[in-house]
Short mmCIF file of C-alpha atoms and ligand atoms in Angstrom, two decimals:
data_model
loop_
_atom_site.label_atom_id
_atom_site.label_comp_id
_atom_site.label_asym_id
_atom_site.label_seq_id
_atom_site.Cartn_x
_atom_site.Cartn_y
_atom_site.Cartn_z
CA UNK A 216 86.61 114.63 66.74
CA UNK A 217 84.37 116.37 68.44
CA UNK A 218 85.75 115.33 72.05
CA UNK A 219 89.61 116.60 71.08
CA UNK A 220 88.03 119.70 69.86
CA UNK A 221 85.68 121.05 73.16
CA UNK A 222 88.67 119.35 75.18
CA UNK A 223 91.36 122.14 73.15
CA UNK A 224 88.36 124.75 73.81
CA UNK A 225 88.41 123.91 77.74
CA UNK A 226 92.47 124.18 77.56
CA UNK A 227 92.39 127.60 75.75
CA UNK A 228 89.36 129.08 78.37
CA UNK A 229 91.74 128.05 80.98
CA UNK A 230 94.28 129.65 79.83
CA UNK A 231 92.51 132.92 79.60
CA UNK A 232 90.85 132.27 82.95
CA UNK A 233 87.68 132.24 81.76
CA UNK A 234 84.99 131.60 84.38
CA UNK A 235 84.33 127.32 84.34
CA UNK A 236 80.39 128.00 83.41
CA UNK A 237 81.64 129.29 80.19
CA UNK A 238 82.32 125.72 78.90
CA UNK A 239 79.70 123.50 79.72
CA UNK A 240 78.83 122.19 77.00
CA UNK A 241 75.72 119.53 75.82
CA UNK A 242 76.24 116.32 75.13
CA UNK A 243 75.87 113.93 71.91
CA UNK A 244 72.52 112.57 72.14
CA UNK A 245 73.32 108.99 71.41
CA UNK A 246 76.12 109.45 74.31
CA UNK A 247 72.75 110.75 76.23
CA UNK A 248 71.00 108.06 75.73
CA UNK A 249 73.66 105.50 76.73
CA UNK A 250 74.00 107.66 80.15
CA UNK A 251 70.24 107.09 80.30
CA UNK A 252 70.49 110.30 82.06
CA UNK A 253 67.54 112.20 80.61
CA UNK A 254 67.39 116.39 80.65
CA UNK A 255 70.88 116.26 81.83
CA UNK A 256 73.38 118.23 79.81
CA UNK A 257 77.08 117.08 79.78
CA UNK A 258 79.66 117.77 81.59
CA UNK A 259 78.79 115.88 84.53
CA UNK A 260 80.50 117.48 87.66
CA UNK A 261 80.98 114.58 89.77
CA UNK A 262 82.52 115.63 94.01
CA UNK A 263 83.56 112.46 94.46
CA UNK A 264 85.26 109.50 91.20
CA UNK A 265 86.72 107.13 92.78
CA UNK A 266 89.47 104.87 91.48
CA UNK A 267 89.64 101.15 91.30
CA UNK A 268 92.06 99.11 89.98
CA UNK A 269 91.22 95.93 89.39
CA UNK A 270 87.53 94.16 89.82
CA UNK A 271 87.38 93.21 93.65
CA UNK A 272 88.33 96.47 94.77
CA UNK A 273 84.97 97.72 93.43
CA UNK A 274 83.10 97.40 96.19
CA UNK A 275 80.88 101.33 95.05
CA UNK A 276 78.76 100.68 91.84
CA UNK A 277 76.58 98.05 93.32
CA UNK A 278 76.06 99.23 96.87
CA UNK A 279 76.27 103.35 95.48
CA UNK A 280 73.89 102.39 92.44
CA UNK A 281 76.89 104.09 90.20
CA UNK A 282 74.60 102.23 87.32
CA UNK A 283 74.48 105.47 85.15
CA UNK A 284 77.12 103.86 82.25
CA UNK A 285 79.34 106.09 80.69
CA UNK A 286 81.25 104.09 78.09
CA UNK A 287 84.66 106.57 77.45
CA UNK A 288 87.79 105.66 74.68
CA UNK A 289 90.78 104.98 75.97
CA UNK A 290 89.72 102.81 78.78
CA UNK A 291 90.75 99.11 79.85
CA UNK A 292 89.20 96.63 77.15
CA UNK A 293 87.76 94.47 81.22
CA UNK A 294 86.46 98.24 82.39
CA UNK A 295 85.20 100.39 79.58
CA UNK A 296 83.04 102.52 81.22
CA UNK A 297 82.87 105.14 84.16
CA UNK A 298 80.02 104.55 86.39
CA UNK A 299 78.15 107.20 88.38
CA UNK A 300 75.07 107.97 90.41
CA UNK A 301 71.74 108.78 89.40
CA UNK A 302 72.38 112.66 90.55
CA UNK A 303 76.20 112.37 88.91
CA UNK A 304 77.80 113.52 92.72
CA UNK A 305 79.35 109.86 92.71
CA UNK A 306 81.04 108.03 89.65
CA UNK A 307 84.15 105.16 90.44
CA UNK A 308 86.62 103.35 87.21
CA UNK A 309 88.27 101.02 87.29
CA UNK A 310 92.02 101.20 85.51
CA UNK A 311 93.39 97.82 84.83
CA UNK A 312 96.21 96.65 87.41
CA UNK A 313 100.12 97.87 86.51
CA UNK A 314 101.43 101.41 85.79
CA UNK A 315 100.68 101.53 82.33
CA UNK A 316 97.08 100.46 82.24
CA UNK A 317 97.13 103.32 85.52
CA UNK A 318 97.99 105.13 83.36
CA UNK A 319 96.43 105.23 79.91
CA UNK A 320 92.79 105.12 81.65
CA UNK A 321 93.43 107.55 83.95
CA UNK A 322 94.20 109.97 81.63
CA UNK A 323 91.35 108.60 79.29
CA UNK A 324 88.93 109.61 81.92
CA UNK A 325 90.44 112.85 83.15
CA UNK A 326 90.54 114.14 79.31
CA UNK A 327 86.98 113.23 78.10
CA UNK A 328 84.81 115.82 77.58
CA UNK A 329 82.31 114.10 79.00
CA UNK A 330 82.99 115.09 82.70
CA UNK A 331 84.35 118.58 84.24
CA UNK A 332 86.95 117.23 87.28
CA UNK A 333 88.03 120.96 87.97
CA UNK A 334 86.25 120.08 91.79
CA UNK A 335 86.15 116.59 92.26
CA UNK A 336 87.74 115.14 94.96
CA UNK A 337 89.78 112.30 93.54
CA UNK A 338 89.96 109.04 95.90
CA UNK A 339 92.54 106.52 94.92
CA UNK A 340 91.16 103.38 96.99
CA UNK A 341 92.91 100.17 96.57
CA UNK A 342 94.88 96.91 98.20
CA UNK A 343 98.02 96.84 99.06
CA UNK A 344 100.69 95.18 100.27
CA UNK A 345 102.05 96.12 103.91
CA UNK A 346 105.19 97.09 105.77
CA UNK A 347 104.71 95.28 108.63
CA UNK A 348 106.99 98.01 110.57
CA UNK A 349 103.85 100.66 109.66
CA UNK A 350 100.20 98.45 109.60
CA UNK A 351 98.32 95.19 109.67
CA UNK A 352 96.62 92.82 107.45
CA UNK A 353 92.95 95.01 106.93
CA UNK A 354 94.81 97.97 108.11
CA UNK A 355 93.95 101.88 105.70
CA UNK A 356 96.64 103.53 104.90
CA UNK A 357 96.15 107.47 103.63
CA UNK A 358 99.36 108.10 101.92
CA UNK A 359 101.47 111.76 101.37
CA UNK A 360 103.92 110.87 99.34
CA UNK A 361 103.54 107.56 96.39
CA UNK A 362 106.99 106.71 95.18
CA UNK A 363 107.99 104.87 91.76
CA UNK A 364 110.88 102.85 93.13
CA UNK A 365 111.65 100.29 90.93
CA UNK A 366 112.40 103.49 88.18
CA UNK A 367 116.51 102.64 88.70
CA UNK A 368 119.11 100.47 87.28
CA UNK A 369 118.58 96.78 88.42
CA UNK A 370 121.26 94.38 88.72
CA UNK A 371 121.25 90.72 89.65
CA UNK A 372 121.71 90.40 93.27
CA UNK A 373 124.39 87.62 92.30
CA UNK A 374 126.10 89.49 90.18
CA UNK A 375 126.68 93.25 92.47
CA UNK A 376 129.34 94.32 94.10
CA UNK A 377 129.88 92.38 97.46
CA UNK A 378 129.63 95.68 98.99
CA UNK A 379 126.56 96.40 97.57
CA UNK A 380 123.47 95.84 99.79
CA UNK A 381 120.66 95.82 96.63
CA UNK A 382 121.04 95.66 93.39
CA UNK A 383 118.94 98.85 92.28
CA UNK A 384 120.19 102.21 92.39
CA UNK A 385 119.12 105.10 90.55
CA UNK A 386 119.31 106.93 87.13
CA UNK A 387 122.82 108.49 86.65
CA UNK A 388 124.27 107.24 90.23
CA UNK A 389 127.04 105.50 90.61
CA UNK A 390 125.60 102.77 93.72
CA UNK A 391 122.65 102.53 96.19
CA UNK A 392 122.10 104.66 98.50
CA UNK A 393 122.95 107.78 95.83
CA UNK A 394 120.47 110.55 95.01
CA UNK A 395 119.58 109.93 90.99
CA UNK A 396 120.78 112.97 88.68
CA UNK A 397 118.85 111.58 85.89
CA UNK A 398 115.18 112.32 86.45
CA UNK A 399 112.34 111.20 84.54
CA UNK A 400 109.87 112.79 86.13
CA UNK A 401 107.49 110.59 87.44
CA UNK A 402 109.84 109.41 90.49
CA UNK A 403 107.74 110.27 93.35
CA UNK A 404 104.24 112.91 93.80
CA UNK A 405 103.47 115.37 97.63
CA UNK A 406 99.35 115.03 97.84
CA UNK A 407 98.03 118.16 100.02
CA UNK A 408 98.38 117.01 104.15
CA UNK A 409 95.84 119.19 105.07
CA UNK A 410 92.68 117.55 103.00
CA UNK A 411 94.46 113.72 104.35
CA UNK A 412 94.06 114.81 108.32
CA UNK A 413 90.03 116.51 107.61
CA UNK A 414 89.25 113.36 105.66
CA UNK A 415 91.01 110.48 108.30
CA UNK A 416 88.84 112.46 110.86
CA UNK A 417 85.98 111.00 109.09
CA UNK A 418 86.86 107.74 109.78
CA UNK A 419 86.76 108.17 113.23
CA UNK A 420 85.52 105.26 115.21
CA UNK A 421 85.09 103.37 112.26
CA UNK A 422 84.81 99.46 112.94
CA UNK A 423 87.12 97.94 110.31
CA UNK A 424 86.52 94.31 109.20
CA UNK A 425 89.32 91.62 111.01
CA UNK A 426 88.85 88.18 110.52
CA UNK A 427 90.32 85.08 112.50
CA UNK A 428 92.13 84.22 109.63
CA UNK A 429 93.62 87.15 109.42
CA UNK A 430 94.22 87.60 113.12
CA UNK A 431 96.22 83.79 113.09
CA UNK A 432 98.74 84.58 110.24
CA UNK A 433 100.07 88.18 112.21
CA UNK A 434 100.45 86.47 115.25
CA UNK A 435 103.47 85.20 113.75
CA UNK A 436 105.04 88.90 113.92
CA UNK A 437 106.59 89.69 117.55
CA UNK A 438 106.36 93.34 116.93
CA UNK A 439 103.64 96.01 116.61
CA UNK A 440 101.88 97.65 115.36
CA UNK A 441 102.03 93.97 112.74
CA UNK A 442 100.93 92.09 115.54
CA UNK A 443 97.94 94.47 116.39
CA UNK A 444 94.18 94.84 115.31
CA UNK A 445 93.90 96.24 111.67
CA UNK A 446 93.89 100.48 112.78
CA UNK A 447 94.06 103.50 110.59
CA UNK A 448 97.56 105.17 109.77
CA UNK A 449 99.58 107.68 107.66
CA UNK A 450 102.35 106.27 105.31
CA UNK A 451 103.43 107.02 102.28
CA UNK A 452 102.77 103.85 98.38
CA UNK A 453 105.40 102.45 96.72
CA UNK A 454 104.64 102.39 93.02
CA UNK A 455 106.07 99.24 90.77
CA UNK A 456 105.30 96.70 87.73
CA UNK A 457 107.58 94.51 89.47
CA UNK A 458 105.80 92.94 92.48
CA UNK A 459 108.60 92.55 95.20
CA UNK A 460 108.19 90.56 98.22
CA UNK A 461 111.14 90.55 100.91
CA UNK A 462 113.23 92.55 103.65
CA UNK A 463 115.91 92.97 101.82
CA UNK A 464 114.44 94.56 98.32
CA UNK A 465 111.63 96.22 100.89
CA UNK A 466 114.50 97.06 102.73
CA UNK A 467 115.80 98.87 99.34
CA UNK A 468 113.03 100.29 98.60
CA UNK A 469 112.11 101.59 101.84
CA UNK A 470 115.88 103.56 101.80
CA UNK A 471 114.48 104.70 97.53
CA UNK A 472 111.42 106.41 99.25
CA UNK A 473 113.74 108.38 101.74
CA UNK A 474 115.59 109.53 99.43
CA UNK A 475 112.71 110.90 97.18
CA UNK A 476 111.26 112.06 100.08
CA UNK A 477 114.01 113.90 101.67
CA UNK A 478 113.93 111.71 104.48
CA UNK A 479 110.47 112.92 105.20
CA UNK A 480 108.73 109.45 103.88
CA UNK A 481 107.80 106.34 105.25
CA UNK A 482 107.18 103.22 103.05
CA UNK A 483 104.20 102.04 104.80
CA UNK A 484 102.73 100.32 101.45
CA UNK A 485 103.20 98.63 98.21
CA UNK A 486 101.11 98.41 94.98
CA UNK A 487 101.64 99.05 91.45
CA UNK A 488 99.62 102.00 90.36
CA UNK A 489 99.71 105.17 92.34
CA UNK A 490 102.50 107.06 90.83
CA UNK A 491 101.10 106.50 86.99
CA UNK A 492 97.42 107.79 88.03
CA UNK A 493 99.31 110.78 89.54
CA UNK A 494 101.38 111.24 86.84
CA UNK A 495 98.29 111.69 84.66
CA UNK A 496 96.21 113.56 87.87
CA UNK A 497 99.90 116.38 87.68
CA UNK A 498 99.39 116.32 83.61
CA UNK A 499 95.60 117.60 83.70
CA UNK A 500 95.89 119.39 86.76
CA UNK A 501 98.77 121.32 84.50
CA UNK A 502 96.28 121.49 81.74
CA UNK A 503 93.33 123.19 84.24
CA UNK A 504 91.40 120.06 83.68
CA UNK A 505 91.37 119.06 87.66
CA UNK A 506 92.56 119.88 90.86
CA UNK A 507 95.74 118.33 92.18
CA UNK A 508 95.25 119.37 95.71
CA UNK A 509 91.46 117.37 95.47
CA UNK A 510 93.39 113.85 95.61
CA UNK A 511 93.17 111.10 98.15
CA UNK A 512 95.13 108.36 97.81
CA UNK A 513 94.20 105.51 100.61
CA UNK A 514 95.58 102.01 100.20
CA UNK A 515 94.29 99.29 102.23
CA UNK A 516 96.75 96.02 103.05
CA UNK A 517 95.98 92.44 101.93
CA UNK A 518 99.43 91.04 102.83
CA UNK A 519 103.10 91.54 104.59
CA UNK A 520 105.26 92.94 101.74
CA UNK A 521 108.38 90.63 104.64
CA UNK A 522 108.27 87.67 106.20
CA UNK A 523 107.36 86.99 109.80
CA UNK A 524 110.63 86.24 111.78
CA UNK A 525 110.36 82.85 112.16
CA UNK A 526 109.29 82.28 108.19
CA UNK A 527 110.97 82.18 104.52
CA UNK A 528 110.66 84.41 102.24
CA UNK A 529 109.55 82.69 99.47
CA UNK A 530 106.79 80.66 102.31
CA UNK A 531 105.72 84.10 103.36
CA UNK A 532 104.61 85.63 99.78
CA UNK A 533 103.18 82.73 98.78
CA UNK A 534 100.88 81.74 101.44
CA UNK A 535 97.33 82.73 102.10
CA UNK A 536 98.01 85.19 105.06
CA UNK A 537 94.25 86.17 105.25
CA UNK A 538 94.94 90.01 104.92
CA UNK A 539 92.68 89.65 101.42
CA UNK A 540 89.18 90.24 102.52
CA UNK A 541 89.66 92.06 105.16
CA UNK A 542 91.19 94.69 102.84
CA UNK A 543 88.87 94.57 100.71
CA UNK A 544 85.84 94.99 102.99
CA UNK A 545 88.12 97.86 104.34
CA UNK A 546 88.34 99.96 101.32
CA UNK A 547 84.33 100.73 101.98
CA UNK A 548 84.24 100.47 105.49
CA UNK A 549 87.31 103.67 105.66
CA UNK A 550 85.99 104.83 102.50
CA UNK A 551 82.17 105.57 102.88
CA UNK A 552 82.18 108.19 105.22
CA UNK A 553 85.17 109.70 103.27
CA UNK A 554 82.47 109.90 100.48
CA UNK A 555 79.49 110.18 102.44
CA UNK A 556 81.61 113.39 104.40
CA UNK A 557 82.59 115.21 100.77
CA UNK A 558 78.90 114.67 99.95
CA UNK A 559 77.36 116.59 102.77
CA UNK A 560 79.87 118.09 104.23
CA UNK A 561 80.49 120.47 100.34
CA UNK A 562 79.53 123.90 100.64
CA UNK A 563 80.67 124.10 104.58
CA UNK A 564 84.24 122.53 103.99
CA UNK A 565 84.88 120.76 100.69
CA UNK A 566 83.04 122.50 97.80
CA UNK A 567 86.24 125.39 98.14
CA UNK A 568 88.62 123.16 98.46
CA UNK A 569 91.27 122.80 101.16
CA UNK A 570 94.26 124.74 101.26
CA UNK A 571 98.01 122.21 100.64
CA UNK A 572 100.06 122.80 103.73
CA UNK A 573 103.00 125.03 102.12
CA UNK A 574 105.30 124.05 99.73
CA UNK A 575 103.53 121.33 98.52
CA UNK A 576 103.51 123.39 95.00
CA UNK A 577 107.17 122.82 94.37
CA UNK A 578 107.07 119.13 95.18
CA UNK A 579 103.84 117.96 94.09
CA UNK A 580 105.88 116.38 91.13
CA UNK A 581 109.07 116.07 90.77
CA UNK A 582 109.85 118.52 87.79
CA UNK A 583 107.58 121.07 89.98
CA UNK A 584 105.45 121.43 87.05
CA UNK A 585 102.76 123.41 89.39
CA UNK A 586 104.96 126.52 89.90
CA UNK A 587 106.47 127.16 86.91
CA UNK A 588 103.03 127.13 85.50
CA UNK A 589 102.10 129.57 88.18
CA UNK A 590 105.44 131.25 86.51
CA UNK A 591 104.33 130.55 82.57
CA UNK A 592 101.15 132.34 83.40
CA UNK A 593 102.12 135.60 85.47
CA UNK A 594 104.09 135.33 82.57
CA UNK A 595 101.41 135.53 80.00
CA UNK A 596 99.16 138.11 82.08
CA UNK A 597 102.27 140.44 81.56
CA UNK A 598 102.30 139.92 78.07
CA UNK A 599 99.03 140.76 77.88
CA UNK A 600 99.33 143.82 80.26
CA UNK A 601 101.78 145.13 77.96
CA UNK A 602 99.55 144.11 74.23
CA UNK A 603 96.56 145.95 75.73
CA UNK A 604 98.68 148.85 76.94
CA UNK A 605 100.10 149.08 73.41
CA UNK A 606 96.58 148.70 72.33
CA UNK A 607 95.16 151.89 74.40
CA UNK A 608 98.03 153.80 73.47
CA UNK A 609 97.40 153.57 69.79
C1 LIG B 18 76.02 99.83 83.43
O1 LIG B 18 77.26 98.63 83.29
C2 LIG B 18 77.23 97.21 84.20
C3 LIG B 18 78.41 96.75 83.82
O2 LIG B 18 78.95 96.76 83.88
C4 LIG B 18 75.79 96.35 84.13
O3 LIG B 18 75.49 95.68 85.09
C5 LIG B 18 74.73 97.13 84.05
O4 LIG B 18 73.36 96.76 83.74
C6 LIG B 18 74.85 99.29 83.42
N1 LIG B 18 73.92 99.90 83.27
C7 LIG B 18 73.11 100.65 82.59
C8 LIG B 18 71.97 101.55 82.86
O5 LIG B 18 73.19 100.20 80.98
C1 LIG B 19 132.13 99.97 97.44
O1 LIG B 19 133.33 99.74 97.42
C2 LIG B 19 133.69 100.80 96.24
C3 LIG B 19 135.33 100.45 96.18
O2 LIG B 19 135.89 100.64 97.07
C4 LIG B 19 133.97 102.01 96.58
O3 LIG B 19 133.42 103.53 94.80
C5 LIG B 19 131.70 102.91 96.83
O4 LIG B 19 132.05 103.58 97.14
C6 LIG B 19 131.38 101.28 97.59
N1 LIG B 19 130.37 101.35 97.14
C7 LIG B 19 129.23 101.00 98.82
C8 LIG B 19 127.87 101.28 98.24
O5 LIG B 19 129.24 101.04 99.79
C1 LIG B 20 84.20 91.06 108.17
O1 LIG B 20 84.34 90.16 109.15
C2 LIG B 20 83.48 89.20 109.17
C3 LIG B 20 84.88 88.08 110.57
O2 LIG B 20 84.80 88.71 111.24
C4 LIG B 20 82.73 88.14 108.48
O3 LIG B 20 81.89 87.58 108.02
C5 LIG B 20 82.54 89.72 107.24
O4 LIG B 20 81.57 89.03 106.27
C6 LIG B 20 83.56 90.48 106.55
N1 LIG B 20 82.79 91.37 105.78
C7 LIG B 20 81.73 92.66 105.59
C8 LIG B 20 81.81 93.09 104.47
O5 LIG B 20 81.76 93.16 106.80
C1 LIG B 21 119.16 100.95 103.33
O1 LIG B 21 120.16 102.02 104.13
C2 LIG B 21 120.58 101.41 104.98
C3 LIG B 21 121.46 103.41 105.48
O2 LIG B 21 121.95 103.79 104.48
C4 LIG B 21 121.82 100.53 105.28
O3 LIG B 21 122.44 100.20 106.46
C5 LIG B 21 121.17 99.51 104.77
O4 LIG B 21 121.60 98.32 104.30
C6 LIG B 21 120.03 99.26 103.02
N1 LIG B 21 119.29 98.32 102.69
C7 LIG B 21 119.45 97.89 101.54
C8 LIG B 21 118.57 96.43 101.18
O5 LIG B 21 120.14 98.56 100.33
C1 LIG B 22 113.76 117.29 98.22
O1 LIG B 22 114.79 118.45 98.54
C2 LIG B 22 115.02 118.96 96.94
C3 LIG B 22 116.07 119.71 97.16
O2 LIG B 22 116.47 121.05 98.05
C4 LIG B 22 114.20 119.59 96.52
O3 LIG B 22 114.03 119.88 94.95
C5 LIG B 22 112.74 118.44 96.22
O4 LIG B 22 111.50 119.41 95.78
C6 LIG B 22 112.73 118.16 98.23
N1 LIG B 22 111.95 116.95 97.51
C7 LIG B 22 110.54 116.64 98.73
C8 LIG B 22 109.64 115.64 98.26
O5 LIG B 22 110.57 117.14 99.56
C1 LIG B 23 105.03 107.77 93.36
O1 LIG B 23 103.67 108.69 94.15
C2 LIG B 23 103.59 108.97 95.75
C3 LIG B 23 102.33 109.20 96.10
O2 LIG B 23 102.25 110.91 95.84
C4 LIG B 23 104.71 109.47 96.06
O3 LIG B 23 104.57 109.08 97.97
C5 LIG B 23 105.76 109.01 95.86
O4 LIG B 23 106.85 109.58 96.08
C6 LIG B 23 105.81 108.57 93.89
N1 LIG B 23 107.26 108.10 93.91
C7 LIG B 23 108.28 108.04 92.76
C8 LIG B 23 108.82 107.72 92.83
O5 LIG B 23 107.47 108.66 92.01
#
C-alpha cells in the first residue's frame, strides 16, 4: 500500500513538474534494517543500475561489493533482491531469463518507491548469440536498436508456399519481406547513440578475454570478423523467446530487423530479453520514473548464431564453441570501465545527461510514446495556463 501511494504521488508530482527533491520519502523502518544502510533514507539514487539476465552474468556483486540487499515484490523468485554498494551509487539486479521474466522484473524494480532512477544510467549487460558477419566469440556489442524479431506469424517451413524464403512474416502482412500493418508496440526500440559513442570510448584499450578453445572454433570460419580475435563493435540485438539458430532463421530475422529499422539496423546479436526490459523502461520513462536516454545495451558473444561453412547447423548449435567463458569474462572487462567512467565523470559528463541523436524521441518506441507524451504535456500546460487566466480574471 505504502509503495502504491508513493508511486502515484510521484506520478502526480512529475505531472505537475515538481522538483525531484520534493518527492524524497523516508524508508519504512523494516526495509531500512534489511538494507543495513543506517542513517540513510530512501529513495536510493543509483548512478548506475546493472541489469543481468541469469546468474552467470552477475560478475558484479562480489567484485564491486554490492552487498546491500533490497528485497522487492515482483522480482524473480530466483533473484528477489537488488544489490547495491554501501554508497548506493552502483546497484545490480538479475531479471531471470526470456521476455516475461525481463518485463516483469524490470517493471517491478522501476516502480519501487525505494529507488529514484530519474538520473540513473542503466547498463543491460548479458551474453548473446552473434552474427559471424559482425563479431566473434567474446566480442562485445553495443546496440542502437533492439528488435523483437519473432513477434510475427509463423508457419512451419515444411508447409510454406514454394516461393517463400522463411515461415516467419509480420502481423497483418501477406508474406515474408512485407512490413507489418498490425503493431503491438514492442517491436523495436532505439537507444541514445551519443551515449553509446561516449561509453564505447571508455572501453578503448581494454584487453578482452580470449581463450584457446574460442580461437580453435572461430578458425572454422573462413571470413572476418568471425575468425579474428574478439573486439568491441556496434550492432543491434534481436529479442526472441525462441532460441533460434541457423543461417536461414538468422537471415529471416536479419530481414525483419531491417524492416523495423527502415534499413538502418544491423542484426548482430541475439538474446531473449532486451525488448521486454526496454518496454518496461519505455513505460517507466513515460511515467517520469527514469530517463530512457540513459540506457546502454551491451551484449557479449557466447556462441555463433549460424554454423561455419563446413558444419551442419545442428552440430554447430549443439557443440561447445568455447565462447561462454570469454563472453562472461568480457561483461566485466568491458563493463567495468564504463561503470567507473560514469561514477568518476559524473559531474563533468554524465550527471546532466547526454543529448540523444535528432529524431530519437520519435523512434524510441514504435508507438512514438515519448513525443506523444510531450504533446500531452504541452496540452496540459495550456489547460493549466488557461484556467489560471480565468481564475485571475475573476
Ligand atoms: C545479500 O544477499 C546475498 C545473496 O544473494 C547474500 O550472500 C548476502 O549475504 C546478503 N547480504 C546481506 C548484507 O544480507
Ligand atoms: C509468391 O507467389 C504468389 C503467387 O504467385 C505471389 O502472390 C506472392 O507475392 C509471392 N510471394 C513472395 C514472397 O514472393
Ligand atoms: C581469460 O582468459 C584466460 C585464458 O587465456 C583465462 O585463463 C582467464 O581465467 C580468463 N578469464 C578472466 C576472467 O580473465
Ligand atoms: C532476406 O531478404 C533478402 C532480400 O530481400 C532475400 O533475398 C532473402 O531470401 C531473405 N532471406 C530469408 C531467409 O528470408
Ligand atoms: C521508419 O519509418 C517509419 C515511417 O516513416 C517511421 O514511423 C518509423 O519511426 C521509422 N523507424 C525508424 C527506426 O527509423
Ligand atoms: C527491441 O529492442 C532493440 C534494442 O533497443 C531494438 O533495436 C529493436 O528494434 C527492438 N525490436 C523490436 C522488434 O522491438
